[in-house]
mmCIF file with all atom_site columns, C-alpha atoms in Angstrom:
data_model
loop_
_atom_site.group_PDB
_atom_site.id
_atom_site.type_symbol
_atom_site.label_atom_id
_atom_site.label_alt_id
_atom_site.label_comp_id
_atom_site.label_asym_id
_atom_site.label_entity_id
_atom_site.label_seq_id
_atom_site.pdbx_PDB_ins_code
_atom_site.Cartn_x
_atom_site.Cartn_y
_atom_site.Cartn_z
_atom_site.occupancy
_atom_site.B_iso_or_equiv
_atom_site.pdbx_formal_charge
_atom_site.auth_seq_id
_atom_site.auth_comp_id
_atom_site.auth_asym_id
_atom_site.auth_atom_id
_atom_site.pdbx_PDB_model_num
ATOM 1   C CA . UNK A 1 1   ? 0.000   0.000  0.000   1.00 60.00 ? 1007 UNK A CA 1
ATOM 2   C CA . UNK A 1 2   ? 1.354   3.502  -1.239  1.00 61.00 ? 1008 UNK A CA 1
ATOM 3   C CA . UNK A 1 3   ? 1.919   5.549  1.508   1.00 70.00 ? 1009 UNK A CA 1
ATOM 4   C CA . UNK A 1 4   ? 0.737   9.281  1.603   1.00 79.00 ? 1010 UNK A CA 1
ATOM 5   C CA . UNK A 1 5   ? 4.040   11.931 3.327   1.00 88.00 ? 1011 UNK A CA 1
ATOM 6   C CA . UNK A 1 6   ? 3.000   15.310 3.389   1.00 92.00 ? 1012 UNK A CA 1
ATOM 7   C CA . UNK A 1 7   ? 5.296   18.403 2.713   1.00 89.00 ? 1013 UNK A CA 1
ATOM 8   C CA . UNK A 1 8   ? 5.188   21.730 4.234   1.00 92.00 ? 1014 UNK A CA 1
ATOM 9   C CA . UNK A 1 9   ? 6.724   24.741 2.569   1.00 88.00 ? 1015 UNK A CA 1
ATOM 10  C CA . UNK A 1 10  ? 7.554   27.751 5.406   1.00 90.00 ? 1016 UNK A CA 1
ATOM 11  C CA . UNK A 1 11  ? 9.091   31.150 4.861   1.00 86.00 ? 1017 UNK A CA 1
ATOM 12  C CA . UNK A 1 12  ? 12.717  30.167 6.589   1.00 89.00 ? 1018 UNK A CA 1
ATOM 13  C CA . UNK A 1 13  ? 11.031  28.892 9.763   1.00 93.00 ? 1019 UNK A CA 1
ATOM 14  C CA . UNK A 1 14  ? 11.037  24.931 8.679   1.00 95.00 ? 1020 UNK A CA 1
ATOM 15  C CA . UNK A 1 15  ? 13.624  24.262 11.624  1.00 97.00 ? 1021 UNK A CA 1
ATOM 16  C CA . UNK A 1 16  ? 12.140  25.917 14.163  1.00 97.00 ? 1022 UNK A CA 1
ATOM 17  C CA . UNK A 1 17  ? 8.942   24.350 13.151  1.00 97.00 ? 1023 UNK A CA 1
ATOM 18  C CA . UNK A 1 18  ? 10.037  20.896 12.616  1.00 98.00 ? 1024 UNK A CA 1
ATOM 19  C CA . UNK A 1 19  ? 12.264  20.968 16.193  1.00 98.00 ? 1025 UNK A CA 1
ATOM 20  C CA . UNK A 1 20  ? 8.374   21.907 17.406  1.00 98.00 ? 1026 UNK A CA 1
ATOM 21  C CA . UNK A 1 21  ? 6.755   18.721 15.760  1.00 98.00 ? 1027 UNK A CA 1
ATOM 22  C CA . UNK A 1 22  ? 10.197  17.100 16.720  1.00 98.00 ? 1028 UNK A CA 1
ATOM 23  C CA . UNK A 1 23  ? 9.535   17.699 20.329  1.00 98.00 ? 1029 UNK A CA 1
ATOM 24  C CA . UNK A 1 24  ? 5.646   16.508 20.149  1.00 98.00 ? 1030 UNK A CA 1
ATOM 25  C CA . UNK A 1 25  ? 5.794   13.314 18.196  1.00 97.00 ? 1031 UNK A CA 1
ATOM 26  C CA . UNK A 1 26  ? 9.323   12.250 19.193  1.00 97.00 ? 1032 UNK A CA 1
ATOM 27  C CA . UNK A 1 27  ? 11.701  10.593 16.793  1.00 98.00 ? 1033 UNK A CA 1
ATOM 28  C CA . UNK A 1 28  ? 14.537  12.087 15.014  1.00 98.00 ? 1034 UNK A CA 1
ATOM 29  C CA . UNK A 1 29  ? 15.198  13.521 11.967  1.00 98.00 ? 1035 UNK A CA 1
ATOM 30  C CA . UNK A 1 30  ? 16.278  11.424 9.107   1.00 95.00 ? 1036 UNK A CA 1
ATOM 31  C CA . UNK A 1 31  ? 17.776  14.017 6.789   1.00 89.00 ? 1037 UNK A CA 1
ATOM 32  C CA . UNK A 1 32  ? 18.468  17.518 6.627   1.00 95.00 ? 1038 UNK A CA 1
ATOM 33  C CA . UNK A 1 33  ? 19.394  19.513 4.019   1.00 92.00 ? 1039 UNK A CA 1
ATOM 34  C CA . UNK A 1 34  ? 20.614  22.801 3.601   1.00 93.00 ? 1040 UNK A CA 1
ATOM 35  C CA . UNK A 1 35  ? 20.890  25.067 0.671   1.00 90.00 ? 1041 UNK A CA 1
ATOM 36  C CA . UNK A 1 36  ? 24.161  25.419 1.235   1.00 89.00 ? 1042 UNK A CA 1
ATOM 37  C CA . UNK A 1 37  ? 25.082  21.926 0.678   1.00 88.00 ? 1043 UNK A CA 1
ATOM 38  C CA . UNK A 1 38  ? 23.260  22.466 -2.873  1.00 81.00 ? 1044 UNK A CA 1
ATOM 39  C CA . UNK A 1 39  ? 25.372  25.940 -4.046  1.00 77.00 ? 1045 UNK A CA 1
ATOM 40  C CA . UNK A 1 40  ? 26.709  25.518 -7.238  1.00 79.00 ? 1046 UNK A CA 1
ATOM 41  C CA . UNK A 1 41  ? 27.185  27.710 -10.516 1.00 80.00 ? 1047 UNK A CA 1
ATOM 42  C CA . UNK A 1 42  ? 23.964  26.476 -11.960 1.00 76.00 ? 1048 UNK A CA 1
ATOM 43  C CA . UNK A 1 43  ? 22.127  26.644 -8.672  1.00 76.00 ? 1049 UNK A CA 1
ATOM 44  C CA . UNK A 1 44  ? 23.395  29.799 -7.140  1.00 81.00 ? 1050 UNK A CA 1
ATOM 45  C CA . UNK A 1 45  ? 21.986  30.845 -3.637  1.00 83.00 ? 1051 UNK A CA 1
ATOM 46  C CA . UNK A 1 46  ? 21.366  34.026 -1.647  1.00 84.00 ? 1052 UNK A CA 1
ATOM 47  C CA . UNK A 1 47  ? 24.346  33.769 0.850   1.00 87.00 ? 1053 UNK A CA 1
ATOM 48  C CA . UNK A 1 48  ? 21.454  35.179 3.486   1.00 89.00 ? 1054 UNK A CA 1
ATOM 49  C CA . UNK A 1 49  ? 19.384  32.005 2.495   1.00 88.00 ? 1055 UNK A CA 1
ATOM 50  C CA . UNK A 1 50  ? 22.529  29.398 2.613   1.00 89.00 ? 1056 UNK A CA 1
ATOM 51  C CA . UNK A 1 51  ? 21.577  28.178 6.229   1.00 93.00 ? 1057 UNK A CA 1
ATOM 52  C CA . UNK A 1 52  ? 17.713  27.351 4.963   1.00 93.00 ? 1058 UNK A CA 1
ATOM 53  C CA . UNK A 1 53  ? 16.523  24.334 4.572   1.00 95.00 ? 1059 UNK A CA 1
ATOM 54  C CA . UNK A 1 54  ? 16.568  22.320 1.586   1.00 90.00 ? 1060 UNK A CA 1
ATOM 55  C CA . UNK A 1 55  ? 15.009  19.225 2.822   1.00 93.00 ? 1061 UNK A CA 1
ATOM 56  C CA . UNK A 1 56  ? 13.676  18.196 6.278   1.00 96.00 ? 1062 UNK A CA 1
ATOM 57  C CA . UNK A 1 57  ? 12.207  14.861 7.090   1.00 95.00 ? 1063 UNK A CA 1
ATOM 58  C CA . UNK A 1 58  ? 10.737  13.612 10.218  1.00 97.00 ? 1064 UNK A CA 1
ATOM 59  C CA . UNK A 1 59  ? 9.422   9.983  10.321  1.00 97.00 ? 1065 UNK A CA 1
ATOM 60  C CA . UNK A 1 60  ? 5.996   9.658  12.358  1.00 96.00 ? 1066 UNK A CA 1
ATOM 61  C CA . UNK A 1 61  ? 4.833   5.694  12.554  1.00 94.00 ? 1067 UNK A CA 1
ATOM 62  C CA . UNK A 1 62  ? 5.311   4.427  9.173   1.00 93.00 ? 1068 UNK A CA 1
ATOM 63  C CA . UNK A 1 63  ? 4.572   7.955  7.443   1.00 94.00 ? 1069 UNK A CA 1
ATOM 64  C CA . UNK A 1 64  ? 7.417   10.720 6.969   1.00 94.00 ? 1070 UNK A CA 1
ATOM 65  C CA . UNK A 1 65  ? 6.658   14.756 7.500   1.00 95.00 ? 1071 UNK A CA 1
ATOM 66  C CA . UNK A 1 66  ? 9.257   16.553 5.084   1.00 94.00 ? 1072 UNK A CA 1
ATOM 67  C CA . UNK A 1 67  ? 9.162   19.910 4.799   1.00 93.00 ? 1073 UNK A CA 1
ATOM 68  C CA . UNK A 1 68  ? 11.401  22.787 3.251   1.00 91.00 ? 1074 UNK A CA 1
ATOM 69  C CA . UNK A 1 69  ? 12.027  26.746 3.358   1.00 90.00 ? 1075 UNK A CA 1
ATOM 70  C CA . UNK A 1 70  ? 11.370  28.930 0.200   1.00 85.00 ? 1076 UNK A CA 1
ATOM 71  C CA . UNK A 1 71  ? 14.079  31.548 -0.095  1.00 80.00 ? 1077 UNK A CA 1
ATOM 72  C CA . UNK A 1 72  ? 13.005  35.160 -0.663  1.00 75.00 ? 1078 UNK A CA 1
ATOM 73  C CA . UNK A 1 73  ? 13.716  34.933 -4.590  1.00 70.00 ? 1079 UNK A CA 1
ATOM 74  C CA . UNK A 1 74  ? 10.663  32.326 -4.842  1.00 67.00 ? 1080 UNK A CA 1
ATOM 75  C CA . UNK A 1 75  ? 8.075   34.878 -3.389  1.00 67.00 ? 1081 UNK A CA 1
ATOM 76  C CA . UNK A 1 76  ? 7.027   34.480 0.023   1.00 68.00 ? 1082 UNK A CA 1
ATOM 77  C CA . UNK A 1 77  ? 4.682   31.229 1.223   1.00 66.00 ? 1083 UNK A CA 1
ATOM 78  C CA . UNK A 1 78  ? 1.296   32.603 1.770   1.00 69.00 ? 1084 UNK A CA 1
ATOM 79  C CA . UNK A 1 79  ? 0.070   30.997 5.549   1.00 64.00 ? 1085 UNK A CA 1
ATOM 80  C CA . UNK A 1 80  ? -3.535  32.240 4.531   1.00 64.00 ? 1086 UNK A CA 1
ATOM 81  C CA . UNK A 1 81  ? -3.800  30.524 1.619   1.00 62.00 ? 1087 UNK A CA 1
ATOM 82  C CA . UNK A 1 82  ? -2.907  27.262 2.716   1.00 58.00 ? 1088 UNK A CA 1
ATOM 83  C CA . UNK A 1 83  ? -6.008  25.125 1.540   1.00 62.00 ? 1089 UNK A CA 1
ATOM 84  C CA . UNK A 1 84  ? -4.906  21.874 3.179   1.00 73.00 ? 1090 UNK A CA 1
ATOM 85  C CA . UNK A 1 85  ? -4.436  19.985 6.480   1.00 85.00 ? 1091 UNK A CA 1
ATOM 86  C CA . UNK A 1 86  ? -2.579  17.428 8.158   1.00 92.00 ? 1092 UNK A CA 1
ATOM 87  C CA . UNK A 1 87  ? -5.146  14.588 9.784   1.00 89.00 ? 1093 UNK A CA 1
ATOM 88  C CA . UNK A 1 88  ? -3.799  12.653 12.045  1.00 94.00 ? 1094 UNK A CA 1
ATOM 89  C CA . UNK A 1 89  ? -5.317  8.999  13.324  1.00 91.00 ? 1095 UNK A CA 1
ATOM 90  C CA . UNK A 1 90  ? -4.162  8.520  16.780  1.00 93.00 ? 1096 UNK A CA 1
ATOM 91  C CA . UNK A 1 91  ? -4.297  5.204  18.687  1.00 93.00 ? 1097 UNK A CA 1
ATOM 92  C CA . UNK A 1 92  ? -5.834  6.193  21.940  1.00 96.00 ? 1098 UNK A CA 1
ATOM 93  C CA . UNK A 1 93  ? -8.011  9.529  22.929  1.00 97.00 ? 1099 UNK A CA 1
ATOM 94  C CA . UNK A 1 94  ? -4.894  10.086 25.374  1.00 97.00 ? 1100 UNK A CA 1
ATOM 95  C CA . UNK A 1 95  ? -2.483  10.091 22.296  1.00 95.00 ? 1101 UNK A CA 1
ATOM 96  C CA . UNK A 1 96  ? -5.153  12.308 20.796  1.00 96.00 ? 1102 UNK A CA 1
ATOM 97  C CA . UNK A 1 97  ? -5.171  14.961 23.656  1.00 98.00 ? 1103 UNK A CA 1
ATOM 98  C CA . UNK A 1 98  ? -1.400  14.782 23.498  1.00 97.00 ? 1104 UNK A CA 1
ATOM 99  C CA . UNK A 1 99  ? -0.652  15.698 20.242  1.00 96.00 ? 1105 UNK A CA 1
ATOM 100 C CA . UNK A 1 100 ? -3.796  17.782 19.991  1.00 98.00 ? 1106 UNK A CA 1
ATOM 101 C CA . UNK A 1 101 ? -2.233  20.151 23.286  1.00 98.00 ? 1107 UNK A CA 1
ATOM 102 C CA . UNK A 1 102 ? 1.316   19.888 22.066  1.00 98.00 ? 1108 UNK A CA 1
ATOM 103 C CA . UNK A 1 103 ? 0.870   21.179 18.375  1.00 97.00 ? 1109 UNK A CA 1
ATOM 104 C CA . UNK A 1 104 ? -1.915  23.801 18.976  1.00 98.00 ? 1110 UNK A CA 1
ATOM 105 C CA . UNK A 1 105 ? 0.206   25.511 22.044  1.00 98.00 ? 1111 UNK A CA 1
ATOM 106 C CA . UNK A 1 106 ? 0.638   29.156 20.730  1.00 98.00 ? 1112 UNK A CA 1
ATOM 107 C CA . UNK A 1 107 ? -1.741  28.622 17.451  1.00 97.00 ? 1113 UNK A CA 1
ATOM 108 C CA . UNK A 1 108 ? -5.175  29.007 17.205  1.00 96.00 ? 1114 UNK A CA 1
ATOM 109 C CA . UNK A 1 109 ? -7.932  26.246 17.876  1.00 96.00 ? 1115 UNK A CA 1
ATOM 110 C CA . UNK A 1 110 ? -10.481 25.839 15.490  1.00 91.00 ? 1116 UNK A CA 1
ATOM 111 C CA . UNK A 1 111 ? -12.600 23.429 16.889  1.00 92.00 ? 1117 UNK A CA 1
ATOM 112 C CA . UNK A 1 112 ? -11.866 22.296 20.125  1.00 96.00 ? 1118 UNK A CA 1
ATOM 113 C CA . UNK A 1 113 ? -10.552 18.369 21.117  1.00 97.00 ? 1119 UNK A CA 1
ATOM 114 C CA . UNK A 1 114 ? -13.962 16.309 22.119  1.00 95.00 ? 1120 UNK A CA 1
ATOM 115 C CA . UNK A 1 115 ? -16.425 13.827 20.989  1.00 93.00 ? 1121 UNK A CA 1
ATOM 116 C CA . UNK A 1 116 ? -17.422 14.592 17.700  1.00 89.00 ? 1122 UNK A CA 1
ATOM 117 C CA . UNK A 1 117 ? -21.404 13.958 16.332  1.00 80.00 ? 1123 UNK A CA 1
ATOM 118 C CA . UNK A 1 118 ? -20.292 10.712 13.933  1.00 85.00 ? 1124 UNK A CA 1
ATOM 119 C CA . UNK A 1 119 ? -18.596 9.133  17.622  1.00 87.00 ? 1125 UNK A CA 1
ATOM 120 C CA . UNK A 1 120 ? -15.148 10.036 17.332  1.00 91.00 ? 1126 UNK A CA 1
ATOM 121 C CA . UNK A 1 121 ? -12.324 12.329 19.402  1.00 96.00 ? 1127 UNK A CA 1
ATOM 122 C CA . UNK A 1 122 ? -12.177 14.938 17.093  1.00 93.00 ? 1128 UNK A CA 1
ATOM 123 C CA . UNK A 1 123 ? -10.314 18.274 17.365  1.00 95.00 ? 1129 UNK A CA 1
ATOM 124 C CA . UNK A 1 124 ? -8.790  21.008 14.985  1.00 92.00 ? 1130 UNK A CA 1
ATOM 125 C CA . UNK A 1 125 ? -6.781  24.131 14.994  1.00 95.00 ? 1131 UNK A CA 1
ATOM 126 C CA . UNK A 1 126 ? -3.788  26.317 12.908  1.00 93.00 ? 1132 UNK A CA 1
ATOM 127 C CA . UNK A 1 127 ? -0.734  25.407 14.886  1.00 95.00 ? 1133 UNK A CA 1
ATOM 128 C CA . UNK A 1 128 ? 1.919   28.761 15.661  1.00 95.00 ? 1134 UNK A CA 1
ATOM 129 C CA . UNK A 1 129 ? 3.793   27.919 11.937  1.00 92.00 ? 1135 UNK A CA 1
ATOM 130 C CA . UNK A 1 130 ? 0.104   28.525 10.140  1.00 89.00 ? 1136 UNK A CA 1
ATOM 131 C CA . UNK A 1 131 ? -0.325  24.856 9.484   1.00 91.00 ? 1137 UNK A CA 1
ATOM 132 C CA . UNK A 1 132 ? -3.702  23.186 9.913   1.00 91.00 ? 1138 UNK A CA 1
ATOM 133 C CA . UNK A 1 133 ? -4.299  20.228 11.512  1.00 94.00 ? 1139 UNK A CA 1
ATOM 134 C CA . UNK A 1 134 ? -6.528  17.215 12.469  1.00 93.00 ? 1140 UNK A CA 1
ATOM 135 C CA . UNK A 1 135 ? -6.418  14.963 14.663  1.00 95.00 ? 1141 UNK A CA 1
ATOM 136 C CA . UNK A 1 136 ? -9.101  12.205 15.261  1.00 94.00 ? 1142 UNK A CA 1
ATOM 137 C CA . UNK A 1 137 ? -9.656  8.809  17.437  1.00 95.00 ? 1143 UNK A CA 1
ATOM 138 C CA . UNK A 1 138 ? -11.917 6.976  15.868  1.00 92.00 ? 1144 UNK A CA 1
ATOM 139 C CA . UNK A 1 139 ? -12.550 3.961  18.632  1.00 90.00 ? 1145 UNK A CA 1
ATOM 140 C CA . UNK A 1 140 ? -14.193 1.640  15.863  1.00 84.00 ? 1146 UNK A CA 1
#
Protein backbone atom coordinates (compact mmCIF):
# COMPACT_ATOMS: atom_id res chain seq x y z
CA UNK A 1 0.00 0.00 0.00
CA UNK A 2 1.35 3.50 -1.24
CA UNK A 3 1.92 5.55 1.51
CA UNK A 4 0.74 9.28 1.60
CA UNK A 5 4.04 11.93 3.33
CA UNK A 6 3.00 15.31 3.39
CA UNK A 7 5.30 18.40 2.71
CA UNK A 8 5.19 21.73 4.23
CA UNK A 9 6.72 24.74 2.57
CA UNK A 10 7.55 27.75 5.41
CA UNK A 11 9.09 31.15 4.86
CA UNK A 12 12.72 30.17 6.59
CA UNK A 13 11.03 28.89 9.76
CA UNK A 14 11.04 24.93 8.68
CA UNK A 15 13.62 24.26 11.62
CA UNK A 16 12.14 25.92 14.16
CA UNK A 17 8.94 24.35 13.15
CA UNK A 18 10.04 20.90 12.62
CA UNK A 19 12.26 20.97 16.19
CA UNK A 20 8.37 21.91 17.41
CA UNK A 21 6.75 18.72 15.76
CA UNK A 22 10.20 17.10 16.72
CA UNK A 23 9.53 17.70 20.33
CA UNK A 24 5.65 16.51 20.15
CA UNK A 25 5.79 13.31 18.20
CA UNK A 26 9.32 12.25 19.19
CA UNK A 27 11.70 10.59 16.79
CA UNK A 28 14.54 12.09 15.01
CA UNK A 29 15.20 13.52 11.97
CA UNK A 30 16.28 11.42 9.11
CA UNK A 31 17.78 14.02 6.79
CA UNK A 32 18.47 17.52 6.63
CA UNK A 33 19.39 19.51 4.02
CA UNK A 34 20.61 22.80 3.60
CA UNK A 35 20.89 25.07 0.67
CA UNK A 36 24.16 25.42 1.24
CA UNK A 37 25.08 21.93 0.68
CA UNK A 38 23.26 22.47 -2.87
CA UNK A 39 25.37 25.94 -4.05
CA UNK A 40 26.71 25.52 -7.24
CA UNK A 41 27.19 27.71 -10.52
CA UNK A 42 23.96 26.48 -11.96
CA UNK A 43 22.13 26.64 -8.67
CA UNK A 44 23.40 29.80 -7.14
CA UNK A 45 21.99 30.85 -3.64
CA UNK A 46 21.37 34.03 -1.65
CA UNK A 47 24.35 33.77 0.85
CA UNK A 48 21.45 35.18 3.49
CA UNK A 49 19.38 32.00 2.49
CA UNK A 50 22.53 29.40 2.61
CA UNK A 51 21.58 28.18 6.23
CA UNK A 52 17.71 27.35 4.96
CA UNK A 53 16.52 24.33 4.57
CA UNK A 54 16.57 22.32 1.59
CA UNK A 55 15.01 19.23 2.82
CA UNK A 56 13.68 18.20 6.28
CA UNK A 57 12.21 14.86 7.09
CA UNK A 58 10.74 13.61 10.22
CA UNK A 59 9.42 9.98 10.32
CA UNK A 60 6.00 9.66 12.36
CA UNK A 61 4.83 5.69 12.55
CA UNK A 62 5.31 4.43 9.17
CA UNK A 63 4.57 7.95 7.44
CA UNK A 64 7.42 10.72 6.97
CA UNK A 65 6.66 14.76 7.50
CA UNK A 66 9.26 16.55 5.08
CA UNK A 67 9.16 19.91 4.80
CA UNK A 68 11.40 22.79 3.25
CA UNK A 69 12.03 26.75 3.36
CA UNK A 70 11.37 28.93 0.20
CA UNK A 71 14.08 31.55 -0.10
CA UNK A 72 13.00 35.16 -0.66
CA UNK A 73 13.72 34.93 -4.59
CA UNK A 74 10.66 32.33 -4.84
CA UNK A 75 8.08 34.88 -3.39
CA UNK A 76 7.03 34.48 0.02
CA UNK A 77 4.68 31.23 1.22
CA UNK A 78 1.30 32.60 1.77
CA UNK A 79 0.07 31.00 5.55
CA UNK A 80 -3.54 32.24 4.53
CA UNK A 81 -3.80 30.52 1.62
CA UNK A 82 -2.91 27.26 2.72
CA UNK A 83 -6.01 25.12 1.54
CA UNK A 84 -4.91 21.87 3.18
CA UNK A 85 -4.44 19.98 6.48
CA UNK A 86 -2.58 17.43 8.16
CA UNK A 87 -5.15 14.59 9.78
CA UNK A 88 -3.80 12.65 12.05
CA UNK A 89 -5.32 9.00 13.32
CA UNK A 90 -4.16 8.52 16.78
CA UNK A 91 -4.30 5.20 18.69
CA UNK A 92 -5.83 6.19 21.94
CA UNK A 93 -8.01 9.53 22.93
CA UNK A 94 -4.89 10.09 25.37
CA UNK A 95 -2.48 10.09 22.30
CA UNK A 96 -5.15 12.31 20.80
CA UNK A 97 -5.17 14.96 23.66
CA UNK A 98 -1.40 14.78 23.50
CA UNK A 99 -0.65 15.70 20.24
CA UNK A 100 -3.80 17.78 19.99
CA UNK A 101 -2.23 20.15 23.29
CA UNK A 102 1.32 19.89 22.07
CA UNK A 103 0.87 21.18 18.37
CA UNK A 104 -1.91 23.80 18.98
CA UNK A 105 0.21 25.51 22.04
CA UNK A 106 0.64 29.16 20.73
CA UNK A 107 -1.74 28.62 17.45
CA UNK A 108 -5.17 29.01 17.20
CA UNK A 109 -7.93 26.25 17.88
CA UNK A 110 -10.48 25.84 15.49
CA UNK A 111 -12.60 23.43 16.89
CA UNK A 112 -11.87 22.30 20.13
CA UNK A 113 -10.55 18.37 21.12
CA UNK A 114 -13.96 16.31 22.12
CA UNK A 115 -16.42 13.83 20.99
CA UNK A 116 -17.42 14.59 17.70
CA UNK A 117 -21.40 13.96 16.33
CA UNK A 118 -20.29 10.71 13.93
CA UNK A 119 -18.60 9.13 17.62
CA UNK A 120 -15.15 10.04 17.33
CA UNK A 121 -12.32 12.33 19.40
CA UNK A 122 -12.18 14.94 17.09
CA UNK A 123 -10.31 18.27 17.37
CA UNK A 124 -8.79 21.01 14.98
CA UNK A 125 -6.78 24.13 14.99
CA UNK A 126 -3.79 26.32 12.91
CA UNK A 127 -0.73 25.41 14.89
CA UNK A 128 1.92 28.76 15.66
CA UNK A 129 3.79 27.92 11.94
CA UNK A 130 0.10 28.52 10.14
CA UNK A 131 -0.32 24.86 9.48
CA UNK A 132 -3.70 23.19 9.91
CA UNK A 133 -4.30 20.23 11.51
CA UNK A 134 -6.53 17.22 12.47
CA UNK A 135 -6.42 14.96 14.66
CA UNK A 136 -9.10 12.20 15.26
CA UNK A 137 -9.66 8.81 17.44
CA UNK A 138 -11.92 6.98 15.87
CA UNK A 139 -12.55 3.96 18.63
CA UNK A 140 -14.19 1.64 15.86
Amino acid sequence: MALINPHINFNGNAEEAFNFYKSVFGGEFTRIIRLKDLVSSEFPIAEKDTNKIMHIALPIGENVLMGNDVPESMGPVNENENRSKIAVSTESREEADQLFNGLSAGGNIEIPISDSPWESYFGMFRDKFGIEWIIEFDPK
